[in-house]
Structure formats: structure tokens, C-alpha cells
Short mmCIF file of C-alpha atoms in Angstrom, two decimals:
data_model
loop_
_atom_site.label_atom_id
_atom_site.label_comp_id
_atom_site.label_asym_id
_atom_site.label_seq_id
_atom_site.Cartn_x
_atom_site.Cartn_y
_atom_site.Cartn_z
CA MET A 1 52.14 36.37 20.05
CA THR A 2 49.73 37.21 17.18
CA GLN A 3 48.78 34.17 14.72
CA HIS A 4 47.44 34.22 11.69
CA MET A 5 46.68 31.53 9.08
CA THR A 6 44.46 30.64 6.28
CA HIS A 7 42.20 27.88 5.16
CA GLN A 8 40.62 27.34 1.76
CA ALA A 9 37.31 26.06 1.38
CA PRO A 10 35.18 24.61 -1.55
CA HIS A 11 31.69 25.42 -2.16
CA THR A 12 29.45 24.24 0.64
CA PRO A 13 25.31 24.14 0.32
CA HIS A 14 25.07 26.54 3.38
CA GLU A 15 24.76 29.91 1.55
CA HIS A 16 23.95 32.34 4.91
CA GLN A 17 26.14 35.37 5.25
CA GLU A 18 26.60 37.66 7.93
CA ALA A 19 26.28 41.31 7.21
CA HIS A 20 29.71 42.78 5.66
CA GLU A 21 31.66 44.56 8.29
CA LYS A 22 33.32 47.44 7.16
CA THR A 23 36.63 48.93 8.64
CA PRO A 24 38.71 51.95 7.70
CA TYR A 25 41.67 49.88 7.39
CA GLN A 26 41.14 49.32 3.74
CA THR A 27 42.95 46.30 1.71
CA PRO A 28 45.52 47.97 -0.67
CA ARG A 29 44.17 48.22 -4.33
CA ALA A 30 46.06 45.88 -6.58
CA HIS A 31 47.80 48.66 -8.30
CA PRO A 32 51.21 47.59 -9.85
CA GLU A 33 53.25 49.21 -6.96
CA ASN A 34 51.15 47.34 -4.17
CA ALA A 35 51.31 43.88 -6.32
CA PRO A 36 52.63 40.85 -4.71
CA VAL A 37 56.29 40.51 -5.47
CA SER A 38 56.48 37.50 -7.47
CA SER A 39 58.65 35.95 -10.09
CA GLN A 40 58.74 33.03 -13.00
CA LEU A 41 61.39 31.03 -11.05
CA ALA A 42 59.12 30.98 -7.70
CA GLU A 43 55.93 30.28 -9.93
CA LEU A 44 57.88 27.42 -11.96
CA THR A 45 58.83 25.97 -8.56
CA GLN A 46 55.41 25.69 -7.03
CA VAL A 47 53.47 24.30 -10.58
CA LEU A 48 56.16 21.68 -10.84
CA ARG A 49 55.21 20.55 -7.31
CA THR A 50 51.55 20.54 -8.04
CA GLY A 51 51.05 20.32 -11.83
CA PRO A 52 48.93 19.99 -14.07
CA PHE A 53 51.52 19.29 -16.73
CA HIS A 54 50.48 21.70 -18.82
CA MET A 55 50.80 24.77 -16.57
CA ALA A 56 54.16 23.22 -15.44
CA LEU A 57 55.17 23.25 -19.25
CA ARG A 58 53.98 26.63 -19.84
CA ALA A 59 55.63 27.92 -16.70
CA ALA A 60 58.75 26.62 -17.92
CA LEU A 61 59.09 27.77 -21.19
CA ALA A 62 58.13 31.48 -19.65
CA ALA A 63 60.87 31.23 -16.89
CA ARG A 64 63.69 29.91 -19.72
CA GLY A 65 62.20 32.55 -22.38
CA LEU A 66 62.13 29.93 -25.10
CA ALA A 67 59.66 30.17 -28.06
CA LEU A 68 58.48 26.85 -29.16
CA HIS A 69 60.15 26.85 -32.31
CA ARG A 70 63.39 27.02 -30.16
CA VAL A 71 62.59 24.40 -28.40
CA GLN A 72 61.80 22.03 -31.16
CA HIS A 73 65.24 22.90 -32.81
CA LYS A 74 66.88 22.06 -29.48
CA LEU A 75 64.90 18.53 -29.20
CA ALA A 76 65.71 18.02 -32.85
CA GLN A 77 69.29 18.22 -31.82
CA ARG A 78 68.91 15.23 -29.51
CA GLY A 79 67.21 13.21 -32.30
CA ILE A 80 63.65 14.00 -30.89
CA LYS A 81 61.06 14.92 -33.62
CA VAL A 82 58.11 16.92 -32.00
CA GLY A 83 56.19 19.71 -34.21
CA VAL A 84 55.30 23.23 -32.85
CA THR A 85 51.84 22.35 -32.89
CA SER A 86 52.28 19.22 -30.63
CA LEU A 87 54.26 21.43 -28.34
CA SER A 88 51.67 24.11 -28.16
CA TYR A 89 48.71 21.72 -27.55
CA TRP A 90 50.94 20.39 -24.73
CA GLN A 91 51.04 23.67 -22.92
CA GLN A 92 47.41 24.65 -23.30
CA GLY A 93 46.49 21.29 -22.27
CA ALA A 94 44.47 20.40 -25.31
CA ARG A 95 46.56 17.35 -25.70
CA ARG A 96 48.72 15.17 -23.20
CA PRO A 97 51.83 13.54 -24.22
CA GLN A 98 50.99 9.58 -23.87
CA ARG A 99 52.58 7.83 -26.55
CA PRO A 100 56.09 6.01 -25.67
CA GLU A 101 57.83 8.60 -28.27
CA SER A 102 55.88 11.88 -26.73
CA LEU A 103 57.10 10.61 -23.24
CA ARG A 104 60.48 10.30 -24.64
CA ALA A 105 60.36 13.81 -25.60
CA VAL A 106 59.20 14.88 -22.33
CA ARG A 107 62.06 13.63 -20.53
CA ALA A 108 64.27 15.54 -23.25
CA LEU A 109 62.14 18.92 -22.59
CA GLU A 110 63.46 18.51 -19.11
CA GLU A 111 66.99 18.70 -20.50
CA VAL A 112 66.08 21.59 -22.83
CA LEU A 113 64.40 23.60 -20.06
CA ASP A 114 66.84 22.60 -17.72
CA LEU A 115 64.22 21.03 -15.01
CA PRO A 116 64.97 18.14 -12.44
CA ALA A 117 65.04 14.79 -13.97
CA ARG A 118 61.12 13.49 -14.14
CA SER A 119 59.94 16.67 -12.86
CA LEU A 120 57.47 16.97 -15.87
CA HIS A 121 57.09 13.21 -16.56
CA ARG A 122 55.86 12.68 -13.29
CA LEU A 123 52.74 14.88 -13.98
CA LEU A 124 51.80 12.82 -16.98
CA VAL A 125 50.07 9.99 -14.39
CA PRO A 126 46.54 9.28 -16.03
CA GLU A 127 43.85 11.91 -14.98
CA GLY A 128 41.39 10.44 -12.36
CA THR A 129 43.80 7.85 -10.80
CA PRO A 130 44.36 8.23 -7.06
CA ARG A 131 48.10 8.66 -7.81
CA ALA A 132 47.45 11.32 -10.16
CA GLU A 133 45.10 13.17 -7.53
CA ALA A 134 47.83 12.92 -5.05
CA LYS A 135 50.43 14.51 -7.14
CA GLU A 136 48.37 17.34 -8.03
CA ARG A 137 47.44 18.25 -4.20
CA PRO A 138 50.31 19.33 -2.06
CA ALA A 139 51.25 17.73 0.90
CA ALA A 140 49.71 19.61 3.83
CA ARG A 141 50.55 19.96 7.45
CA SER A 142 48.09 19.65 10.13
CA TYR A 143 46.47 22.64 11.86
CA ARG A 144 47.21 20.65 14.99
CA SER A 145 51.08 21.05 14.27
CA LEU A 146 50.68 24.79 13.37
CA PHE A 147 47.95 26.37 15.77
CA ASP A 148 47.53 26.58 19.43
CA PRO A 149 44.91 25.98 20.44
CA SER A 150 43.73 23.96 17.63
CA ASP A 151 40.77 22.34 19.08
CA ALA A 152 38.78 25.84 19.20
CA LEU A 153 39.94 26.52 15.23
CA HIS A 154 38.73 23.10 14.19
CA GLY A 155 35.40 23.86 16.05
CA LEU A 156 34.84 27.09 14.04
CA LEU A 157 35.95 25.65 10.82
CA ALA A 158 33.25 22.74 11.12
CA GLU A 159 30.80 25.42 12.02
CA LEU A 160 31.58 26.63 8.49
CA GLU A 161 31.55 23.15 6.88
CA ALA A 162 35.20 23.68 5.93
CA PRO A 163 36.73 20.59 4.91
CA ALA A 164 40.66 19.63 5.75
CA ASP A 165 41.86 20.21 2.28
CA GLY A 166 39.95 23.46 0.86
CA GLY A 167 41.72 22.84 -2.82
CA LEU A 168 44.03 25.85 -3.04
CA HIS A 169 47.21 26.73 -2.28
CA THR A 170 49.26 30.06 -2.25
CA VAL A 171 51.21 31.15 -5.25
CA GLY A 172 52.00 34.81 -3.98
CA HIS A 173 51.04 36.48 -0.75
CA HIS A 174 51.92 40.25 0.26
CA GLU A 175 51.04 40.96 3.96
CA TRP A 176 50.88 44.45 5.53
CA VAL A 177 50.75 44.97 9.34
CA HIS A 178 50.35 48.02 11.56
CA ILE A 179 51.53 48.52 15.16
CA GLY A 180 49.48 51.16 16.79
CA ALA A 181 50.96 53.70 19.07
CA GLY A 182 49.97 51.72 22.44
CA ARG A 183 52.20 48.65 20.62
CA GLU A 184 48.91 46.84 19.85
CA LEU A 185 48.19 45.02 16.58
CA SER A 186 46.21 47.89 14.87
CA GLY A 187 45.27 46.15 11.60
CA ARG A 188 46.52 43.90 8.72
CA SER A 189 45.69 43.49 5.08
CA SER A 190 46.49 40.96 2.63
CA LEU A 191 46.60 40.71 -1.40
CA GLN A 192 46.87 36.76 -1.98
CA VAL A 193 47.25 34.82 -5.27
CA VAL A 194 46.16 31.11 -4.99
CA ARG A 195 45.81 28.28 -7.45
CA ALA A 196 43.05 25.59 -7.26
CA HIS A 197 44.59 21.86 -7.31
CA ARG A 198 40.94 20.68 -7.71
CA ASP A 199 37.67 21.66 -9.72
CA GLY A 200 34.86 23.71 -7.82
CA VAL A 201 36.72 26.06 -5.25
CA ASP A 202 34.82 29.34 -4.92
CA ARG A 203 35.94 30.34 -1.14
CA TYR A 204 38.63 30.95 0.99
CA ILE A 205 38.57 31.24 4.57
CA ALA A 206 41.02 33.56 6.67
CA ILE A 207 41.92 32.95 10.49
CA HIS A 208 43.02 35.39 12.75
CA GLN A 209 44.09 35.12 16.37
CA GLY A 210 44.68 38.18 18.37
CA ASP A 211 47.13 39.08 21.11
CA ALA A 212 46.06 38.37 24.91
CA GLY A 213 43.21 40.63 26.08
CA CYS A 214 41.87 40.82 22.34
CA ASP A 215 37.93 41.54 22.19
CA THR A 216 36.93 39.60 19.48
CA SER A 217 33.69 41.37 19.11
CA ARG A 218 35.66 44.51 18.25
CA VAL A 219 37.40 42.75 15.35
CA THR A 220 36.32 43.73 12.01
CA VAL A 221 36.84 42.19 8.82
CA THR A 222 36.51 43.41 4.94
CA ALA A 223 36.67 41.68 2.01
CA GLY A 224 38.67 43.69 -0.79
CA GLU A 225 39.72 42.67 -4.16
CA ASN A 226 37.66 40.15 -6.08
CA CYS A 227 35.78 38.73 -3.17
CA ARG A 228 32.83 39.27 -0.86
CA LEU A 229 32.73 38.52 3.06
CA GLY A 230 30.66 35.38 3.99
CA ARG A 231 30.12 34.10 7.43
CA VAL A 232 32.41 35.18 10.48
CA ARG A 233 32.73 33.21 13.55
CA ARG A 234 34.39 34.36 16.68
CA HIS A 235 35.89 32.31 19.74
CA PRO A 236 36.39 34.87 22.47
CA ALA A 237 38.48 32.52 24.76
CA THR A 238 40.97 32.15 22.27
CA ALA A 239 40.81 35.61 20.61
CA MET A 240 40.14 33.61 17.13
CA VAL A 241 38.21 34.83 14.33
CA VAL A 242 37.39 33.14 10.90
CA ALA A 243 35.93 34.75 7.97
CA GLU A 244 34.81 33.22 4.84
CA LEU A 245 35.75 35.16 1.76
CA LEU A 246 33.48 34.31 -1.23
CA PHE A 247 34.84 34.37 -4.71
CA ASP A 248 32.46 35.25 -7.58
CA VAL A 249 33.52 32.19 -9.69
CA ARG A 250 34.23 28.63 -9.29
CA LEU A 251 37.83 27.86 -9.93
CA ARG A 252 38.79 24.68 -11.93
CA ARG A 253 41.92 22.80 -11.29
CA GLY A 254 45.19 24.90 -12.43
CA ASP A 255 43.26 28.21 -12.23
CA THR A 256 44.38 31.10 -10.40
CA HIS A 257 42.85 34.05 -8.56
CA VAL A 258 43.91 37.48 -7.09
CA PHE A 259 42.05 38.82 -3.99
CA GLY A 260 42.18 40.76 -0.82
CA HIS A 261 40.93 41.42 2.72
CA ALA A 262 41.67 42.94 5.88
CA PHE A 263 41.29 42.72 9.65
CA GLU A 264 41.08 45.59 12.08
CA ASP A 265 41.84 44.57 15.70
CA GLY A 266 43.38 47.22 18.06
CA SER A 267 41.47 45.71 20.91
CA GLY A 268 44.68 43.36 22.21
CA GLY A 269 47.56 44.21 24.41
CA GLN A 270 51.17 44.78 23.63
CA SER A 271 52.23 42.79 20.63
CA ALA A 272 55.66 41.28 20.31
CA GLU A 273 55.30 39.06 17.23
CA TYR A 274 53.55 38.58 14.15
CA VAL A 275 53.58 35.06 12.49
CA ARG A 276 51.83 33.07 9.89
CA GLY A 277 51.69 29.33 9.64
CA PHE A 278 51.72 27.65 6.20
CA ARG A 279 50.06 24.24 5.81
CA PHE A 280 51.71 24.15 2.15
CA ALA A 281 54.99 24.14 0.65
CA GLY A 282 55.87 26.42 -2.31
CA GLY A 283 54.86 30.15 -3.33
CA GLN A 284 56.07 33.54 -2.44
CA TYR A 285 55.38 35.46 1.09
CA VAL A 286 56.14 38.94 1.53
CA LEU A 287 55.68 40.46 5.17
CA GLN A 288 55.84 44.15 5.91
CA VAL A 289 55.21 45.20 9.35
CA ARG A 290 54.61 49.28 9.89
CA PHE A 291 55.10 50.99 13.53
CA ASP A 292 53.50 54.19 14.65
CA GLU A 293 56.11 56.84 15.27
CA ALA A 294 55.01 56.99 18.90
CA ALA A 295 55.90 53.23 19.31
CA LEU A 296 59.26 52.03 17.61
CA PRO A 297 60.88 48.83 18.61
CA VAL A 298 64.55 48.84 19.77
CA ARG A 299 65.29 45.59 17.58
CA CYS A 300 63.34 43.31 14.97
CA ARG A 301 64.20 39.69 13.67
CA ARG A 302 62.78 37.21 11.34
CA PHE A 303 62.36 33.95 12.49
CA THR A 304 60.69 30.44 12.02
CA ARG A 305 59.10 27.74 13.90
CA THR A 306 58.75 24.11 12.95
CA LYS A 307 55.49 23.87 14.82
CA ALA A 308 53.24 26.27 17.44
CA GLY A 309 54.99 26.54 20.74
CA ALA A 310 58.70 25.39 19.25
CA PRO A 311 61.46 27.78 19.99
CA ARG A 312 62.47 30.44 17.31
CA ALA A 313 64.91 29.27 14.64
CA GLY A 314 66.87 30.92 11.54
CA GLN A 315 66.80 34.18 13.08
CA GLN A 316 67.97 36.94 11.04
CA GLU A 317 68.44 40.90 12.18
CA LEU A 318 66.05 42.93 10.39
CA THR A 319 66.84 47.17 9.97
CA LEU A 320 64.05 49.19 10.64
CA SER A 321 63.55 51.77 8.04
CA GLY A 322 63.95 55.50 9.56
CA GLN A 323 61.52 57.16 7.17
CA HIS A 324 58.63 54.65 6.80
CA ARG A 325 59.34 52.80 10.21
CA THR A 326 58.83 49.35 8.41
CA VAL A 327 60.84 45.97 8.37
CA HIS A 328 59.99 43.19 5.97
CA LEU A 329 60.65 39.76 5.12
CA VAL A 330 60.58 38.00 1.77
CA GLU A 331 60.26 34.31 1.52
CA GLN A 332 60.70 32.86 -2.06
CA GLY A 333 59.65 29.19 -1.47
CA VAL A 334 57.64 29.18 1.88
CA ARG A 335 58.02 25.48 3.69
CA PRO A 336 55.18 24.29 5.59
CA GLY A 337 55.46 25.63 9.16
CA ILE A 338 55.61 29.10 10.57
CA VAL A 339 57.41 32.43 10.07
CA GLY A 340 57.23 35.60 10.97
CA ILE A 341 58.99 38.91 12.58
CA GLY A 342 59.50 39.69 15.98
CA TRP A 343 60.49 42.73 17.86
CA ASP A 344 61.81 43.83 21.25
CA TRP A 345 60.62 47.24 22.98
CA GLY A 346 62.96 49.26 24.88
#
């Protein structure tokens, strides 16, 4: 089994960095043809869960394709008078609806924009209160439920002073995996879009666990788009490697960031599946697995697991493309848990 997850960490005072590791298996550049497959609806679903209010309103307006003057007209038809300027301020975050008549307008906006009842209204809890902080931080699964062995991972994260909630959640993630001629995991690369759900976040910690026989000293990490490599920690007994990816900016709550990275492995034994664990719900995930022409599987399936070690569920057959020797899956709105692709060798 090949297990890969991600952990996000905010700025820490310890700035020691290992030398950047180089690998020929480079992260694809963020050209349009390689960009994550994303949609306005997927973005809307995510931001309605996490807030903040102004970004949720902006995403709803974009998803429905309504100009502010049209929204004002539809509100007026419901007996609600709101100026275009006020609507503009609300979606920019310059003002928050607080007065009773403004809150009534927000409830009407949910109807106009075809949103679930109270989906916008619930994001208007006064900022700074415990309830508001909880609303803007997505519920998370523990590493213990998604990763085995979790104790080794917790030890590595502690070395990097990474807190349980790193302050980021995924909006979009496109991942490429290459299986080599010896049926081994040769390498993998990612292009990710994340959103901060608190202020001050300036790094992301990626986690790699190789297959049986993996030599962690041979696993290399490359920082790609919009990040640089920080500290790297390894746990040979569990074939685990964690890498700190540093941003050049500190994100504020609601900010998004696009970045890429890659792991090159090739040291493990025969690989039979690739999985990714998700602690937070929401966002889109695209996984593409490419096989060497000398090692083609006889069968491929998409599957999920509720936790580490659980049996496969939700299995679906995947067809291997003849010319490009790839299979893929697309998860429009991921759920906390594990999703992956497995294959059988002839």
C-alpha cells in the first residue's frame, strides 16, 4: 500500500532548512492544460462550509452568474430594498450585514441565489467569538483514523512543530502518479489550491509513505510552483517522509494559494494501490495514475475507505487508456476519509 496525506502548518519560529533536494521527476508547471479541474459549484460548496461570509456571497454570485443590479431587482420583487453599493460592500468584505433588515435581506439572498436555508446567515456570527471561529474552521478527522502507524507520523510532525490544525483546507488538488517498469511507485507530483481558514499561515507539510521495502534515504522531494523546500524528516521503519513546503507570503483568512511539489521514490517493492487521506471535507481531487508500458495492470478500480485498515468500499471499475496507459478519478467534493485507485497485476 502507498499512503499519502497532507498536513498544513502555520509559521513557526524555527527557520532551519535542509538543503533543497533535486529530482528529475518535476512537478508539472501550472499551464492551463495542467491546471486542476475546478468548478464554481465546487468552490461554492466549499466556501459555504468554511466562510467567511463575503467570500461565500461572492462565490454564490459567480456560480449563479447574476450581476448585482439583477440581484437588487430580485430582492425588490420580494419587498427587500438593498442598494447595489451595499451588496458590493458585502461581497468585498468591506461591511457585514448586521442590522435586522440587513439580515432579512441575507435570508432573501439565499432564495435568490438558490442556496440552502441559513447557509449565508450562519456565517454572520460576530467575528472573534468561539462560535464564529468554529464555523470558519472545517471539521477535521484525526490522523489516527486515517494513518497507520499514526504514532510515527505524530513524532515527525512534532519535530516540525506542526500543530493539529495547520490552518489550510483544500479547494482543488490534481495529482499525477507514475508506476515504473518494475511495478514500483516511481514518483508522484501535485498541483494544489488551498484556502486559509485563519491568519498567518505560510507553509504546508506534505506526507509520503512508500510501499514495503522503501528506502527513505532515496526518496527525494522537490518544491514546485510558488513554494520552496524547508525541513525534511524521515522514519525508515515505517517508510515515512514528511516535507515542509514554505510559502513566500503569509496568508490571511480566506486567502487562496496555488503551489506544487513532487516526491520521487522508486525504492519500494511492487505497488498495488495509491491512496490519499483527507482530514477536511470539501474541495475537488483529481488523481491520475500512469503505468510504464512494460508493466500494465489487468484491472483497475476506484475505492474509498472510512479509516486506515478498513475494507474497500464504493468500488468502481476504471478503464486503462491504451495510448497513454493512464486511469483517473475525479472527486467533486471530497469527504473526510480515504480515496484511491487499486490495480491487479497479471
